[in-house]
């Protein structure tokens, strides 16, 4: 029979997995409390970094419908649960790991799909959602202004063509 405290911990982790856009599993062995505090700050406001028990986390992930490789649960594990932009948190983890080699990104989950450590690092190389949306908006605006120029050019070209035809007719009429 499961102990009530462990059942509550599993239920809490399951809720975190379900309510998160992403979760990144890391190994934190060798990091000081001060370094963990710095890491939590670097993840941004939309991420929660928690040290977890491997067995309980594996059970919670399964209950949330997420299948993770058993190798992710070797050694001490902490999970960054991301409720906002996963790119921002992935960048925070990547940058912190560069300065603190004791932090090892093991893998994770993005929108219910398992990801390897390399895929999370590629995610960190992406630009933030806001930057990508602004680039998309800029591209749309550029296309709209190009279309407006084309539509504006058509009537003026028509007027020039009609004027040229009129002038040509006047020349032919005067030559006869």
PDB file of C-alpha atoms in Angstrom:
ATOM      1  CA  UNK A   1       0.000   0.000   0.000  1.00  0.00           C
ATOM      2  CA  UNK A   2       1.359   3.420  -0.987  1.00  0.00           C
ATOM      3  CA  UNK A   3       2.158   5.910   1.705  1.00  0.00           C
ATOM      4  CA  UNK A   4      -0.038   9.023   1.658  1.00  0.00           C
ATOM      5  CA  UNK A   5       2.919  11.406   1.376  1.00  0.00           C
ATOM      6  CA  UNK A   6       4.293   9.566  -1.662  1.00  0.00           C
ATOM      7  CA  UNK A   7       0.848   9.396  -3.260  1.00  0.00           C
ATOM      8  CA  UNK A   8       0.488  13.154  -2.755  1.00  0.00           C
ATOM      9  CA  UNK A   9       3.936  13.762  -4.263  1.00  0.00           C
ATOM     10  CA  UNK A  10       3.050  11.645  -7.314  1.00  0.00           C
ATOM     11  CA  UNK A  11      -0.257  13.491  -7.716  1.00  0.00           C
ATOM     12  CA  UNK A  12       1.532  16.873  -7.530  1.00  0.00           C
ATOM     13  CA  UNK A  13       4.157  15.815 -10.097  1.00  0.00           C
ATOM     14  CA  UNK A  14       1.445  14.414 -12.373  1.00  0.00           C
ATOM     15  CA  UNK A  15      -0.373  17.764 -12.244  1.00  0.00           C
ATOM     16  CA  UNK A  16       2.867  19.585 -13.056  1.00  0.00           C
ATOM     17  CA  UNK A  17       3.504  17.324 -16.058  1.00  0.00           C
ATOM     18  CA  UNK A  18      -0.053  17.838 -17.318  1.00  0.00           C
ATOM     19  CA  UNK A  19      -0.094  21.610 -16.832  1.00  0.00           C
ATOM     20  CA  UNK A  20       3.365  22.246 -18.301  1.00  0.00           C
ATOM     21  CA  UNK A  21       4.178  22.971 -21.936  1.00  0.00           C
ATOM     22  CA  UNK A  22       7.546  21.341 -21.401  1.00  0.00           C
ATOM     23  CA  UNK A  23       9.614  19.571 -18.763  1.00  0.00           C
ATOM     24  CA  UNK A  24      13.392  19.255 -18.837  1.00  0.00           C
ATOM     25  CA  UNK A  25      15.152  16.617 -16.741  1.00  0.00           C
ATOM     26  CA  UNK A  26      18.610  17.487 -15.475  1.00  0.00           C
ATOM     27  CA  UNK A  27      21.303  16.074 -13.243  1.00  0.00           C
ATOM     28  CA  UNK A  28      22.403  18.603 -10.665  1.00  0.00           C
ATOM     29  CA  UNK A  29      25.089  16.616  -8.803  1.00  0.00           C
ATOM     30  CA  UNK A  30      27.835  18.920  -7.537  1.00  0.00           C
ATOM     31  CA  UNK A  31      25.857  22.172  -7.655  1.00  0.00           C
ATOM     32  CA  UNK A  32      25.675  24.288  -4.522  1.00  0.00           C
ATOM     33  CA  UNK A  33      22.476  25.703  -3.090  1.00  0.00           C
ATOM     34  CA  UNK A  34      23.528  29.164  -4.298  1.00  0.00           C
ATOM     35  CA  UNK A  35      24.073  27.836  -7.824  1.00  0.00           C
ATOM     36  CA  UNK A  36      20.632  26.165  -7.798  1.00  0.00           C
ATOM     37  CA  UNK A  37      19.107  29.473  -6.729  1.00  0.00           C
ATOM     38  CA  UNK A  38      20.860  31.225  -9.620  1.00  0.00           C
ATOM     39  CA  UNK A  39      19.641  28.502 -11.985  1.00  0.00           C
ATOM     40  CA  UNK A  40      16.040  28.956 -10.842  1.00  0.00           C
ATOM     41  CA  UNK A  41      16.306  32.699 -11.529  1.00  0.00           C
ATOM     42  CA  UNK A  42      17.848  32.129 -14.980  1.00  0.00           C
ATOM     43  CA  UNK A  43      14.921  29.938 -16.073  1.00  0.00           C
ATOM     44  CA  UNK A  44      12.508  32.840 -16.073  1.00  0.00           C
ATOM     45  CA  UNK A  45       9.168  33.440 -14.428  1.00  0.00           C
ATOM     46  CA  UNK A  46       7.324  30.706 -16.312  1.00  0.00           C
ATOM     47  CA  UNK A  47       9.433  27.775 -15.117  1.00  0.00           C
ATOM     48  CA  UNK A  48       9.694  25.916 -11.845  1.00  0.00           C
ATOM     49  CA  UNK A  49      12.832  23.909 -11.064  1.00  0.00           C
ATOM     50  CA  UNK A  50      12.324  21.092  -8.564  1.00  0.00           C
ATOM     51  CA  UNK A  51      14.548  18.332  -7.221  1.00  0.00           C
ATOM     52  CA  UNK A  52      12.547  15.113  -7.500  1.00  0.00           C
ATOM     53  CA  UNK A  53      12.745  11.440  -6.636  1.00  0.00           C
ATOM     54  CA  UNK A  54      13.320   9.321  -9.737  1.00  0.00           C
ATOM     55  CA  UNK A  55      10.768   6.593  -8.963  1.00  0.00           C
ATOM     56  CA  UNK A  56       8.001   9.049  -8.101  1.00  0.00           C
ATOM     57  CA  UNK A  57       8.750  11.151 -11.182  1.00  0.00           C
ATOM     58  CA  UNK A  58       8.659   8.104 -13.453  1.00  0.00           C
ATOM     59  CA  UNK A  59       5.281   7.071 -11.999  1.00  0.00           C
ATOM     60  CA  UNK A  60       3.926  10.625 -12.340  1.00  0.00           C
ATOM     61  CA  UNK A  61       5.084  10.884 -15.963  1.00  0.00           C
ATOM     62  CA  UNK A  62       3.374   7.584 -16.789  1.00  0.00           C
ATOM     63  CA  UNK A  63       0.168   8.727 -15.085  1.00  0.00           C
ATOM     64  CA  UNK A  64       0.309  11.954 -17.124  1.00  0.00           C
ATOM     65  CA  UNK A  65       0.556   9.876 -20.317  1.00  0.00           C
ATOM     66  CA  UNK A  66       4.220  10.653 -20.959  1.00  0.00           C
ATOM     67  CA  UNK A  67       6.676   7.906 -21.781  1.00  0.00           C
ATOM     68  CA  UNK A  68      10.259   8.703 -20.831  1.00  0.00           C
ATOM     69  CA  UNK A  69      13.383   6.611 -21.280  1.00  0.00           C
ATOM     70  CA  UNK A  70      14.524   4.904 -18.059  1.00  0.00           C
ATOM     71  CA  UNK A  71      18.055   6.237 -18.626  1.00  0.00           C
ATOM     72  CA  UNK A  72      16.792   9.747 -17.832  1.00  0.00           C
ATOM     73  CA  UNK A  73      16.212   8.614 -14.249  1.00  0.00           C
ATOM     74  CA  UNK A  74      19.790   7.577 -13.487  1.00  0.00           C
ATOM     75  CA  UNK A  75      21.480   9.639 -10.788  1.00  0.00           C
ATOM     76  CA  UNK A  76      20.073  12.634  -8.938  1.00  0.00           C
ATOM     77  CA  UNK A  77      17.356  14.295 -10.986  1.00  0.00           C
ATOM     78  CA  UNK A  78      15.724  17.710 -11.039  1.00  0.00           C
ATOM     79  CA  UNK A  79      12.972  18.793 -13.405  1.00  0.00           C
ATOM     80  CA  UNK A  80      12.287  22.216 -14.876  1.00  0.00           C
ATOM     81  CA  UNK A  81       8.524  22.423 -15.432  1.00  0.00           C
ATOM     82  CA  UNK A  82       7.870  25.122 -18.057  1.00  0.00           C
ATOM     83  CA  UNK A  83       4.443  26.724 -18.321  1.00  0.00           C
ATOM     84  CA  UNK A  84       5.443  29.564 -20.645  1.00  0.00           C
ATOM     85  CA  UNK A  85       7.864  29.796 -23.550  1.00  0.00           C
ATOM     86  CA  UNK A  86       9.988  26.611 -23.560  1.00  0.00           C
ATOM     87  CA  UNK A  87      12.687  28.316 -25.645  1.00  0.00           C
ATOM     88  CA  UNK A  88      13.409  30.846 -22.897  1.00  0.00           C
ATOM     89  CA  UNK A  89      13.826  28.124 -20.267  1.00  0.00           C
ATOM     90  CA  UNK A  90      15.906  25.927 -22.582  1.00  0.00           C
ATOM     91  CA  UNK A  91      18.226  28.892 -23.174  1.00  0.00           C
ATOM     92  CA  UNK A  92      18.476  29.479 -19.431  1.00  0.00           C
ATOM     93  CA  UNK A  93      19.432  25.841 -18.846  1.00  0.00           C
ATOM     94  CA  UNK A  94      21.904  25.786 -21.739  1.00  0.00           C
ATOM     95  CA  UNK A  95      23.613  29.009 -20.675  1.00  0.00           C
ATOM     96  CA  UNK A  96      23.786  27.923 -17.038  1.00  0.00           C
ATOM     97  CA  UNK A  97      25.238  24.543 -18.065  1.00  0.00           C
ATOM     98  CA  UNK A  98      27.977  26.332 -20.060  1.00  0.00           C
ATOM     99  CA  UNK A  99      29.100  28.159 -16.927  1.00  0.00           C
ATOM    100  CA  UNK A 100      28.453  25.216 -14.571  1.00  0.00           C
ATOM    101  CA  UNK A 101      29.449  21.893 -16.148  1.00  0.00           C
ATOM    102  CA  UNK A 102      27.955  20.013 -13.171  1.00  0.00           C
ATOM    103  CA  UNK A 103      24.486  20.675 -14.595  1.00  0.00           C
ATOM    104  CA  UNK A 104      23.746  17.991 -17.177  1.00  0.00           C
ATOM    105  CA  UNK A 105      20.663  18.196 -19.372  1.00  0.00           C
ATOM    106  CA  UNK A 106      19.381  14.632 -19.700  1.00  0.00           C
ATOM    107  CA  UNK A 107      16.295  15.091 -21.848  1.00  0.00           C
ATOM    108  CA  UNK A 108      12.699  16.112 -21.495  1.00  0.00           C
ATOM    109  CA  UNK A 109       9.229  16.506 -22.880  1.00  0.00           C
ATOM    110  CA  UNK A 110       7.738  19.176 -25.146  1.00  0.00           C
ATOM    111  CA  UNK A 111       3.961  19.143 -25.644  1.00  0.00           C
ATOM    112  CA  UNK A 112       3.826  15.469 -24.642  1.00  0.00           C
ATOM    113  CA  UNK A 113       6.636  14.373 -26.976  1.00  0.00           C
ATOM    114  CA  UNK A 114       9.875  13.031 -25.509  1.00  0.00           C
ATOM    115  CA  UNK A 115      13.023  14.952 -26.434  1.00  0.00           C
ATOM    116  CA  UNK A 116      16.701  14.094 -26.188  1.00  0.00           C
ATOM    117  CA  UNK A 117      19.291  16.405 -24.645  1.00  0.00           C
ATOM    118  CA  UNK A 118      20.466  17.393 -28.149  1.00  0.00           C
ATOM    119  CA  UNK A 119      16.925  18.326 -29.188  1.00  0.00           C
ATOM    120  CA  UNK A 120      16.588  20.526 -26.111  1.00  0.00           C
ATOM    121  CA  UNK A 121      19.859  22.255 -27.005  1.00  0.00           C
ATOM    122  CA  UNK A 122      18.508  22.847 -30.536  1.00  0.00           C
ATOM    123  CA  UNK A 123      15.352  24.273 -28.974  1.00  0.00           C
ATOM    124  CA  UNK A 124      17.564  26.659 -27.011  1.00  0.00           C
ATOM    125  CA  UNK A 125      19.127  27.863 -30.267  1.00  0.00           C
ATOM    126  CA  UNK A 126      15.737  29.025 -31.549  1.00  0.00           C
ATOM    127  CA  UNK A 127      14.699  32.606 -31.164  1.00  0.00           C
ATOM    128  CA  UNK A 128      11.986  33.381 -28.650  1.00  0.00           C
ATOM    129  CA  UNK A 129       8.327  33.200 -29.590  1.00  0.00           C
ATOM    130  CA  UNK A 130       7.995  36.998 -29.561  1.00  0.00           C
ATOM    131  CA  UNK A 131      10.933  37.442 -31.950  1.00  0.00           C
ATOM    132  CA  UNK A 132       9.586  34.801 -34.336  1.00  0.00           C
ATOM    133  CA  UNK A 133       6.113  36.367 -34.279  1.00  0.00           C
ATOM    134  CA  UNK A 134       7.531  39.832 -34.949  1.00  0.00           C
ATOM    135  CA  UNK A 135       9.549  38.479 -37.893  1.00  0.00           C
ATOM    136  CA  UNK A 136       6.399  36.840 -39.244  1.00  0.00           C
ATOM    137  CA  UNK A 137       4.453  40.077 -38.847  1.00  0.00           C
ATOM    138  CA  UNK A 138       7.246  41.958 -40.615  1.00  0.00           C
ATOM    139  CA  UNK A 139       7.164  39.495 -43.497  1.00  0.00           C
ATOM    140  CA  UNK A 140       3.395  39.886 -43.807  1.00  0.00           C
ATOM    141  CA  UNK A 141       3.692  43.667 -43.716  1.00  0.00           C
ATOM    142  CA  UNK A 142       6.371  43.617 -46.420  1.00  0.00           C
ATOM    143  CA  UNK A 143       4.199  41.425 -48.638  1.00  0.00           C
ATOM    144  CA  UNK A 144       1.216  43.729 -48.080  1.00  0.00           C
ATOM    145  CA  UNK A 145       3.217  46.803 -49.052  1.00  0.00           C
ATOM    146  CA  UNK A 146       4.508  44.998 -52.149  1.00  0.00           C
ATOM    147  CA  UNK A 147       0.952  44.067 -53.092  1.00  0.00           C
ATOM    148  CA  UNK A 148      -0.193  47.653 -52.497  1.00  0.00           C
ATOM    149  CA  UNK A 149       2.573  48.914 -54.785  1.00  0.00           C
ATOM    150  CA  UNK A 150       1.508  46.489 -57.513  1.00  0.00           C
ATOM    151  CA  UNK A 151      -2.149  47.432 -57.188  1.00  0.00           C
ATOM    152  CA  UNK A 152      -1.241  51.125 -57.183  1.00  0.00           C
ATOM    153  CA  UNK A 153       0.949  50.701 -60.251  1.00  0.00           C
ATOM    154  CA  UNK A 154      -1.797  49.096 -62.333  1.00  0.00           C
ATOM    155  CA  UNK A 155      -4.088  52.178 -62.593  1.00  0.00           C
ATOM    156  CA  UNK A 156      -1.190  54.547 -63.228  1.00  0.00           C
ATOM    157  CA  UNK A 157       0.189  52.218 -65.910  1.00  0.00           C
ATOM    158  CA  UNK A 158      -3.266  52.076 -67.489  1.00  0.00           C
ATOM    159  CA  UNK A 159      -3.467  55.885 -67.529  1.00  0.00           C
ATOM    160  CA  UNK A 160       0.000  56.153 -69.122  1.00  0.00           C
ATOM    161  CA  UNK A 161      -0.949  53.547 -71.740  1.00  0.00           C
ATOM    162  CA  UNK A 162      -4.191  55.351 -72.599  1.00  0.00           C
ATOM    163  CA  UNK A 163      -2.301  58.669 -72.852  1.00  0.00           C
ATOM    164  CA  UNK A 164       0.265  57.063 -75.126  1.00  0.00           C
ATOM    165  CA  UNK A 165      -2.478  55.621 -77.362  1.00  0.00           C
ATOM    166  CA  UNK A 166      -4.220  59.018 -77.486  1.00  0.00           C
ATOM    167  CA  UNK A 167      -0.960  60.729 -78.396  1.00  0.00           C
ATOM    168  CA  UNK A 168      -0.301  58.124 -81.088  1.00  0.00           C
ATOM    169  CA  UNK A 169      -3.802  58.626 -82.525  1.00  0.00           C
ATOM    170  CA  UNK A 170      -3.308  62.391 -82.502  1.00  0.00           C
ATOM    171  CA  UNK A 171      -0.032  61.971 -84.412  1.00  0.00           C
ATOM    172  CA  UNK A 172      -1.663  59.644 -86.948  1.00  0.00           C
ATOM    173  CA  UNK A 173      -4.688  61.925 -87.258  1.00  0.00           C
ATOM    174  CA  UNK A 174      -2.440  64.960 -87.837  1.00  0.00           C
ATOM    175  CA  UNK A 175      -0.337  63.103 -90.411  1.00  0.00           C
ATOM    176  CA  UNK A 176      -3.325  62.396 -92.662  1.00  0.00           C
TER     177      UNK A 176
END
